[in-house]
Amino acid sequence: MAVVECKNVSIRYKTGDLKAIGLKDYVLQKIRGKYKVTEFWADKDITFSLEKGDMMGIVGTNGAGKSTLLKAVTGIMIPTAGTVKTVGNVAALLELASGFDPELSVRENTYLRGALLGYTKEFMVEKYDEIIAFAELEDFQDYMFKQLSSGMKSRLAFSIACLIEPDILILDEVLSVGDAGFKDKSAERIKAILKSGVTGILVSHSVQQVRNLCNKCLWLDHGKQIAFGPCNVICNAYSAFLALPKDKKRLPANDQELNEMSDRFLLAWKLGVDEQATRTNPVGESETARLQRLMSMVDAMSPEERKELKDRLNKK
């Protein structure tokens, strides 16, 4: 049975309507004949389903509709069209820094944030020391929240939020908080939550993070669903898409093109590993330039040459 199911979900925003501009501007624009409502579809006909224990990553460039879709799944927004069904308790880690009072202390804000998330006072008293220790804020408990750095604020928010034990966990760029050490620690905490059988959805600009945590992937572009399926295949194809120069970017039109993009990227990646092992890679080359060069090399090969290269690299 599906734990999360979206069927033909579409979400529309309107700009310039009465709600957005107010009654006075509405009347003036009507009188002047300049009243105009513009519609924008943030998501259009998105369809996927997740079983218990699935972890789905959502990838796509800025403006793809990723965060908007999460708001529909969590119930914050009602889709303009289509349906969203969830089974069980949904917990969302979105916009971590919201819900804090800058004029209160770290201690006071910890209890305030916990109350906003629905935790009881008794639960917060029991977990308070654990929260502060995980956030590495033992020496800052009586500081005003506004005196903390942005990294400290995010660490505290994450530490409080990850106490939850939901059936469905929604994560929007929350694994990028704090320094490198805290990122690793927060990733391990999320992995522990997911291992308990939680069904999850992760939005991240880190393709590697999606690969590490997810078994399924949804690729969005400007509100359109490009692909949904096995994580590695879609992440490979998406990485190949990102590596292309802007004037050569082309989205896959079907599963065959998606698989071809995935195979090309995988071959280019293996070629790069071989270059590094044999020390034949150019010195000082950026990661983006390296991938573009390798992809160009693969694209220039005939199908026979690609097969020969693949066989040779697989033997190493």
CSV table of N, CA and C in Angstrom, one decimal, residues 182-303:
chain,number,residue,atom,x,y,z
A,182,PHE,N,29.2,19.1,11.5
A,182,PHE,CA,27.8,19.0,11.9
A,182,PHE,C,27.0,18.4,10.8
A,183,LYS,N,27.4,18.7,9.5
A,183,LYS,CA,26.7,18.1,8.3
A,183,LYS,C,26.8,16.6,8.4
A,184,ASP,N,27.9,16.1,8.7
A,184,ASP,CA,28.1,14.6,8.8
A,184,ASP,C,27.2,14.1,10.0
A,185,LYS,N,27.2,14.8,11.1
A,185,LYS,CA,26.5,14.3,12.2
A,185,LYS,C,25.0,14.4,12.0
A,186,SER,N,24.5,15.4,11.3
A,186,SER,CA,23.1,15.6,11.0
A,186,SER,C,22.7,14.5,10.0
A,187,ALA,N,23.5,14.2,9.0
A,187,ALA,CA,23.2,13.2,8.0
A,187,ALA,C,23.1,11.8,8.7
A,188,GLU,N,24.0,11.5,9.7
A,188,GLU,CA,23.9,10.3,10.4
A,188,GLU,C,22.6,10.2,11.2
A,189,ARG,N,22.2,11.3,11.8
A,189,ARG,CA,20.9,11.3,12.6
A,189,ARG,C,19.7,11.0,11.6
A,190,ILE,N,19.7,11.6,10.5
A,190,ILE,CA,18.6,11.4,9.5
A,190,ILE,C,18.6,9.9,9.1
A,191,LYS,N,19.8,9.4,8.8
A,191,LYS,CA,19.9,8.0,8.4
A,191,LYS,C,19.4,7.0,9.5
A,192,ALA,N,19.6,7.4,10.7
A,192,ALA,CA,19.1,6.6,11.8
A,192,ALA,C,17.6,6.6,11.9
A,193,ILE,N,17.0,7.8,11.6
A,193,ILE,CA,15.5,7.9,11.6
A,193,ILE,C,15.0,7.1,10.4
A,194,LEU,N,15.6,7.2,9.3
A,194,LEU,CA,15.1,6.5,8.1
A,194,LEU,C,15.2,5.0,8.2
A,195,LYS,N,16.2,4.5,9.0
A,195,LYS,CA,16.4,3.0,9.1
A,195,LYS,C,15.2,2.5,10.0
A,196,SER,N,14.5,3.3,10.7
A,196,SER,CA,13.4,2.8,11.5
A,196,SER,C,12.2,2.5,10.7
A,197,GLY,N,12.3,2.6,9.4
A,197,GLY,CA,11.1,2.3,8.5
A,197,GLY,C,10.3,3.5,8.0
A,198,VAL,N,10.8,4.7,8.3
A,198,VAL,CA,10.1,5.9,8.0
A,198,VAL,C,10.2,6.1,6.4
A,199,THR,N,9.1,6.6,5.9
A,199,THR,CA,9.1,7.0,4.4
A,199,THR,C,9.5,8.4,4.3
A,200,GLY,N,10.4,8.7,3.4
A,200,GLY,CA,10.9,10.1,3.4
A,200,GLY,C,11.0,10.7,2.0
A,201,ILE,N,11.0,12.0,2.0
A,201,ILE,CA,11.2,12.8,0.8
A,201,ILE,C,12.2,13.9,1.1
A,202,LEU,N,13.3,13.9,0.2
A,202,LEU,CA,14.4,14.8,0.4
A,202,LEU,C,14.6,15.7,-0.8
A,203,VAL,N,14.6,17.0,-0.5
A,203,VAL,CA,15.0,18.0,-1.6
A,203,VAL,C,16.4,18.4,-1.3
A,204,SER,N,17.3,18.3,-2.3
A,204,SER,CA,18.7,18.7,-2.1
A,204,SER,C,19.3,19.1,-3.4
A,205,HIS,N,20.2,20.1,-3.3
A,205,HIS,CA,21.0,20.5,-4.5
A,205,HIS,C,22.2,19.6,-4.6
A,206,SER,N,22.4,18.8,-3.6
A,206,SER,CA,23.6,17.8,-3.7
A,206,SER,C,23.1,16.5,-4.2
A,207,VAL,N,23.5,16.2,-5.5
A,207,VAL,CA,23.2,15.0,-6.1
A,207,VAL,C,23.7,13.8,-5.3
A,208,GLN,N,25.0,14.0,-4.8
A,208,GLN,CA,25.6,12.9,-4.1
A,208,GLN,C,24.8,12.6,-2.8
A,209,GLN,N,24.3,13.6,-2.2
A,209,GLN,CA,23.5,13.4,-1.0
A,209,GLN,C,22.2,12.6,-1.3
A,210,VAL,N,21.6,12.9,-2.4
A,210,VAL,CA,20.4,12.1,-2.9
A,210,VAL,C,20.8,10.7,-3.2
A,211,ARG,N,22.0,10.5,-3.8
A,211,ARG,CA,22.4,9.1,-4.1
A,211,ARG,C,22.6,8.3,-2.8
A,212,ASN,N,23.2,9.0,-1.8
A,212,ASN,CA,23.6,8.3,-0.5
A,212,ASN,C,22.4,7.9,0.3
A,213,LEU,N,21.3,8.7,0.2
A,213,LEU,CA,20.2,8.5,1.1
A,213,LEU,C,18.9,7.9,0.5
A,214,CYS,N,18.8,8.0,-0.9
A,214,CYS,CA,17.5,7.7,-1.5
A,214,CYS,C,17.6,6.4,-2.4
A,215,ASN,N,16.4,5.8,-2.5
A,215,ASN,CA,16.3,4.7,-3.5
A,215,ASN,C,15.4,5.0,-4.7
A,216,LYS,N,14.7,6.1,-4.6
A,216,LYS,CA,13.9,6.6,-5.7
A,216,LYS,C,14.2,8.1,-5.9
A,217,CYS,N,13.9,8.6,-7.1
A,217,CYS,CA,14.2,10.0,-7.4
A,217,CYS,C,13.1,10.6,-8.3
A,218,LEU,N,12.8,11.9,-8.1
A,218,LEU,CA,11.9,12.6,-8.9
A,218,LEU,C,12.6,13.8,-9.5
A,219,TRP,N,12.6,13.9,-10.8
A,219,TRP,CA,13.3,15.0,-11.5
A,219,TRP,C,12.3,16.0,-12.0
A,220,LEU,N,12.3,17.3,-11.5
A,220,LEU,CA,11.4,18.3,-11.9
A,220,LEU,C,12.2,19.4,-12.7
A,221,ASP,N,11.6,20.0,-13.6
A,221,ASP,CA,12.2,21.2,-14.3
A,221,ASP,C,11.1,22.1,-14.7
A,222,HIS,N,11.1,23.4,-14.1
A,222,HIS,CA,10.1,24.4,-14.3
A,222,HIS,C,8.7,23.9,-14.1
A,223,GLY,N,8.5,23.1,-13.0
A,223,GLY,CA,7.2,22.6,-12.7
A,223,GLY,C,6.8,21.4,-13.4
A,224,LYS,N,7.6,20.9,-14.4
A,224,LYS,CA,7.2,19.7,-15.2
A,224,LYS,C,8.0,18.5,-14.7
A,225,GLN,N,7.3,17.4,-14.6
A,225,GLN,CA,7.9,16.1,-14.2
A,225,GLN,C,8.7,15.5,-15.4
A,226,ILE,N,10.0,15.4,-15.2
A,226,ILE,CA,10.8,14.9,-16.2
A,226,ILE,C,11.0,13.4,-16.1
A,227,ALA,N,11.1,12.9,-14.9
A,227,ALA,CA,11.3,11.4,-14.6
A,227,ALA,C,11.0,11.1,-13.2
A,228,PHE,N,10.6,9.9,-13.0
A,228,PHE,CA,10.4,9.3,-11.6
A,228,PHE,C,10.8,7.8,-11.7
A,229,GLY,N,11.7,7.4,-10.8
A,229,GLY,CA,12.1,6.0,-10.8
A,229,GLY,C,13.3,5.8,-10.0
A,230,PRO,N,14.2,4.7,-10.4
A,230,PRO,CA,15.3,4.4,-9.6
A,230,PRO,C,16.3,5.5,-9.5
A,231,CYS,N,16.8,5.7,-8.2
A,231,CYS,CA,17.6,6.9,-7.9
A,231,CYS,C,18.9,7.0,-8.8
A,232,ASN,N,19.7,5.9,-8.9
A,232,ASN,CA,21.0,6.0,-9.6
A,232,ASN,C,20.8,6.4,-11.0
A,233,VAL,N,19.8,5.9,-11.7
A,233,VAL,CA,19.6,6.2,-13.1
A,233,VAL,C,19.3,7.6,-13.3
A,234,ILE,N,18.3,8.1,-12.5
A,234,ILE,CA,17.9,9.5,-12.7
A,234,ILE,C,19.0,10.5,-12.2
A,235,CYS,N,19.7,10.2,-11.2
A,235,CYS,CA,20.8,11.0,-10.7
A,235,CYS,C,21.9,11.1,-11.8
A,236,ASN,N,22.2,10.0,-12.4
A,236,ASN,CA,23.2,10.0,-13.5
A,236,ASN,C,22.8,10.9,-14.6
A,237,ALA,N,21.5,10.7,-15.1
A,237,ALA,CA,21.0,11.5,-16.2
A,237,ALA,C,21.0,13.0,-15.8
A,238,TYR,N,20.5,13.3,-14.6
A,238,TYR,CA,20.5,14.7,-14.1
A,238,TYR,C,21.9,15.3,-14.1
A,239,SER,N,22.9,14.5,-13.6
A,239,SER,CA,24.2,15.0,-13.6
A,239,SER,C,24.8,15.3,-15.0
A,240,ALA,N,24.4,14.4,-15.9
A,240,ALA,CA,24.8,14.7,-17.3
A,240,ALA,C,24.2,15.9,-17.8
A,241,PHE,N,22.9,16.2,-17.5
A,241,PHE,CA,22.2,17.4,-17.9
A,241,PHE,C,22.9,18.6,-17.3
A,242,LEU,N,23.3,18.6,-16.1
A,242,LEU,CA,23.9,19.7,-15.4
A,242,LEU,C,25.3,20.0,-16.1
A,243,ALA,N,26.0,19.0,-16.5
A,243,ALA,CA,27.3,19.1,-17.1
A,243,ALA,C,27.3,19.8,-18.4
A,244,LEU,N,26.2,19.8,-19.1
A,244,LEU,CA,26.1,20.3,-20.5
A,244,LEU,C,26.2,21.8,-20.5
A,245,PRO,N,26.9,22.5,-21.4
A,245,PRO,CA,26.8,23.9,-21.5
A,245,PRO,C,25.4,24.4,-21.7
A,246,LYS,N,25.1,25.6,-21.3
A,246,LYS,CA,23.7,26.1,-21.3
A,246,LYS,C,23.0,26.0,-22.7
A,247,ASP,N,23.8,26.3,-23.8
A,247,ASP,CA,23.2,26.3,-25.1
A,247,ASP,C,23.0,24.8,-25.7
A,248,LYS,N,23.5,23.8,-24.9
A,248,LYS,CA,23.4,22.5,-25.4
A,248,LYS,C,22.5,21.6,-24.4
A,249,LYS,N,22.0,22.2,-23.4
A,249,LYS,CA,21.1,21.5,-22.5
A,249,LYS,C,19.9,21.0,-23.2
A,250,ARG,N,19.5,19.7,-23.0
A,250,ARG,CA,18.3,19.1,-23.6
A,250,ARG,C,17.8,18.1,-22.6
A,251,LEU,N,16.5,18.3,-22.2
A,251,LEU,CA,15.9,17.3,-21.3
A,251,LEU,C,15.5,16.0,-22.0
A,252,PRO,N,15.6,14.9,-21.3
A,252,PRO,CA,15.2,13.6,-21.9
A,252,PRO,C,13.7,13.6,-22.2
A,253,ALA,N,13.3,13.2,-23.4
A,253,ALA,CA,11.9,13.2,-23.8
A,253,ALA,C,11.2,11.9,-23.4
A,254,ASN,N,11.9,10.8,-23.1
A,254,ASN,CA,11.3,9.5,-22.8
A,254,ASN,C,12.3,8.7,-22.0
A,255,ASP,N,11.9,7.5,-21.6
A,255,ASP,CA,12.8,6.6,-20.8
A,255,ASP,C,14.0,6.2,-21.5
A,256,GLN,N,13.9,6.0,-22.8
A,256,GLN,CA,15.1,5.6,-23.6
A,256,GLN,C,16.2,6.7,-23.6
A,257,GLU,N,15.8,7.9,-23.8
A,257,GLU,CA,16.7,9.0,-23.7
A,257,GLU,C,17.3,9.2,-22.3
A,258,LEU,N,16.5,9.0,-21.3
A,258,LEU,CA,16.9,9.1,-19.9
A,258,LEU,C,18.0,8.0,-19.6
A,259,ASN,N,17.8,6.8,-20.1
A,259,ASN,CA,18.7,5.7,-19.8
A,259,ASN,C,20.0,6.0,-20.6
A,260,GLU,N,19.9,6.6,-21.8
A,260,GLU,CA,21.1,6.9,-22.6
A,260,GLU,C,21.9,7.9,-21.9
A,261,MET,N,21.3,9.0,-21.4
A,261,MET,CA,22.0,10.0,-20.6
A,261,MET,C,22.7,9.4,-19.4
A,262,SER,N,22.0,8.5,-18.7
A,262,SER,CA,22.6,7.9,-17.6
A,262,SER,C,23.8,7.1,-17.9
A,263,ASP,N,23.7,6.3,-19.0
A,263,ASP,CA,24.9,5.5,-19.5
A,263,ASP,C,26.0,6.3,-19.9
A,264,ARG,N,25.8,7.4,-20.5
A,264,ARG,CA,26.9,8.3,-21.0
A,264,ARG,C,27.6,8.9,-19.8
A,265,PHE,N,26.8,9.4,-18.8
A,265,PHE,CA,27.4,10.0,-17.6
A,265,PHE,C,28.3,8.9,-16.9
A,266,LEU,N,27.7,7.7,-16.7
A,266,LEU,CA,28.4,6.7,-16.0
A,266,LEU,C,29.7,6.3,-16.7
A,267,LEU,N,29.7,6.3,-18.0
A,267,LEU,CA,30.9,6.0,-18.8
A,267,LEU,C,31.9,7.1,-18.6
A,268,ALA,N,31.5,8.4,-18.6
A,268,ALA,CA,32.3,9.6,-18.5
A,268,ALA,C,32.9,9.5,-17.1
A,269,TRP,N,32.1,9.2,-16.1
A,269,TRP,CA,32.6,9.1,-14.7
A,269,TRP,C,33.7,8.1,-14.6
A,270,LYS,N,33.5,6.9,-15.2
A,270,LYS,CA,34.5,5.8,-15.1
A,270,LYS,C,35.8,6.2,-15.8
A,271,LEU,N,35.6,7.0,-16.9
A,271,LEU,CA,36.8,7.5,-17.7
A,271,LEU,C,37.6,8.4,-16.8
A,272,GLY,N,36.9,9.3,-16.0
A,272,GLY,CA,37.5,10.2,-15.1
A,272,GLY,C,38.3,9.5,-14.0
A,273,VAL,N,37.7,8.5,-13.5
A,273,VAL,CA,38.4,7.7,-12.4
A,273,VAL,C,39.6,7.0,-13.0
A,274,ASP,N,39.6,6.5,-14.2
A,274,ASP,CA,40.7,5.9,-14.9
A,274,ASP,C,41.8,7.0,-15.1
A,275,GLU,N,41.4,8.2,-15.5
A,275,GLU,CA,42.4,9.3,-15.7
A,275,GLU,C,43.2,9.6,-14.4
A,276,GLN,N,42.4,9.7,-13.3
A,276,GLN,CA,43.0,10.0,-12.1
A,276,GLN,C,44.0,8.9,-11.6
A,277,ALA,N,43.6,7.6,-11.9
A,277,ALA,CA,44.4,6.5,-11.5
A,277,ALA,C,45.7,6.4,-12.2
A,278,THR,N,45.6,6.8,-13.5
A,278,THR,CA,46.8,6.8,-14.4
A,278,THR,C,47.5,8.1,-14.5
A,279,ARG,N,47.0,9.1,-13.7
A,279,ARG,CA,47.6,10.5,-13.6
A,279,ARG,C,47.7,11.1,-15.0
A,280,THR,N,46.6,10.9,-15.8
A,280,THR,CA,46.6,11.5,-17.2
A,280,THR,C,45.6,12.7,-17.2
A,281,ASN,N,45.0,13.0,-16.1
A,281,ASN,CA,44.0,14.1,-16.1
A,281,ASN,C,44.7,15.5,-16.0
A,282,PRO,N,44.2,16.5,-16.7
A,282,PRO,CA,44.8,17.8,-16.7
A,282,PRO,C,44.9,18.4,-15.3
A,283,VAL,N,46.0,19.0,-15.0
A,283,VAL,CA,46.2,19.6,-13.7
A,283,VAL,C,45.4,20.9,-13.5
A,284,GLY,N,44.8,21.1,-12.4
A,284,GLY,CA,44.1,22.4,-12.1
A,284,GLY,C,42.7,22.5,-12.8
A,285,GLU,N,42.3,21.4,-13.4
A,285,GLU,CA,41.0,21.5,-14.1
A,285,GLU,C,39.8,21.4,-13.1
A,286,SER,N,38.8,22.3,-13.2
A,286,SER,CA,37.7,22.3,-12.3
A,286,SER,C,36.8,21.1,-12.5
A,287,GLU,N,36.0,20.8,-11.5
A,287,GLU,CA,35.1,19.6,-11.6
A,287,GLU,C,34.2,19.7,-12.8
A,288,THR,N,33.6,20.9,-12.9
A,288,THR,CA,32.6,21.1,-14.0
A,288,THR,C,33.3,21.0,-15.4
A,289,ALA,N,34.5,21.6,-15.5
A,289,ALA,CA,35.2,21.6,-16.8
A,289,ALA,C,35.6,20.1,-17.1
A,290,ARG,N,36.0,19.4,-16.1
A,290,ARG,CA,36.4,18.0,-16.2
A,290,ARG,C,35.3,17.2,-16.8
A,291,LEU,N,34.1,17.3,-16.1
A,291,LEU,CA,32.9,16.5,-16.5
A,291,LEU,C,32.5,16.9,-17.9
A,292,GLN,N,32.5,18.2,-18.3
A,292,GLN,CA,32.1,18.6,-19.6
A,292,GLN,C,33.1,18.0,-20.7
A,293,ARG,N,34.4,18.0,-20.3
A,293,ARG,CA,35.3,17.4,-21.3
A,293,ARG,C,35.1,15.9,-21.5
A,294,LEU,N,34.9,15.2,-20.4
A,294,LEU,CA,34.7,13.8,-20.4
A,294,LEU,C,33.4,13.4,-21.2
A,295,MET,N,32.4,14.2,-20.9
A,295,MET,CA,31.1,14.0,-21.6
A,295,MET,C,31.2,14.2,-23.1
A,296,SER,N,32.0,15.2,-23.5
A,296,SER,CA,32.3,15.5,-24.9
A,296,SER,C,33.0,14.4,-25.5
A,297,MET,N,34.0,13.8,-24.8
A,297,MET,CA,34.7,12.7,-25.4
A,297,MET,C,33.8,11.5,-25.6
A,298,VAL,N,32.9,11.2,-24.7
A,298,VAL,CA,32.0,10.1,-24.8
A,298,VAL,C,31.0,10.4,-25.9
A,299,ASP,N,30.5,11.6,-26.0
A,299,ASP,CA,29.5,11.9,-27.1
A,299,ASP,C,30.1,11.8,-28.5
A,300,ALA,N,31.5,12.0,-28.6
A,300,ALA,CA,32.1,12.0,-29.9
A,300,ALA,C,32.4,10.5,-30.3
A,301,MET,N,32.2,9.6,-29.5
A,301,MET,CA,32.5,8.2,-29.8
A,301,MET,C,31.3,7.5,-30.5
A,302,SER,N,31.6,6.5,-31.3
A,302,SER,CA,30.6,5.7,-32.0
A,302,SER,C,30.1,4.7,-30.9
A,303,PRO,N,28.9,4.1,-31.1
A,303,PRO,CA,28.4,3.1,-30.2
A,303,PRO,C,29.4,1.9,-30.0
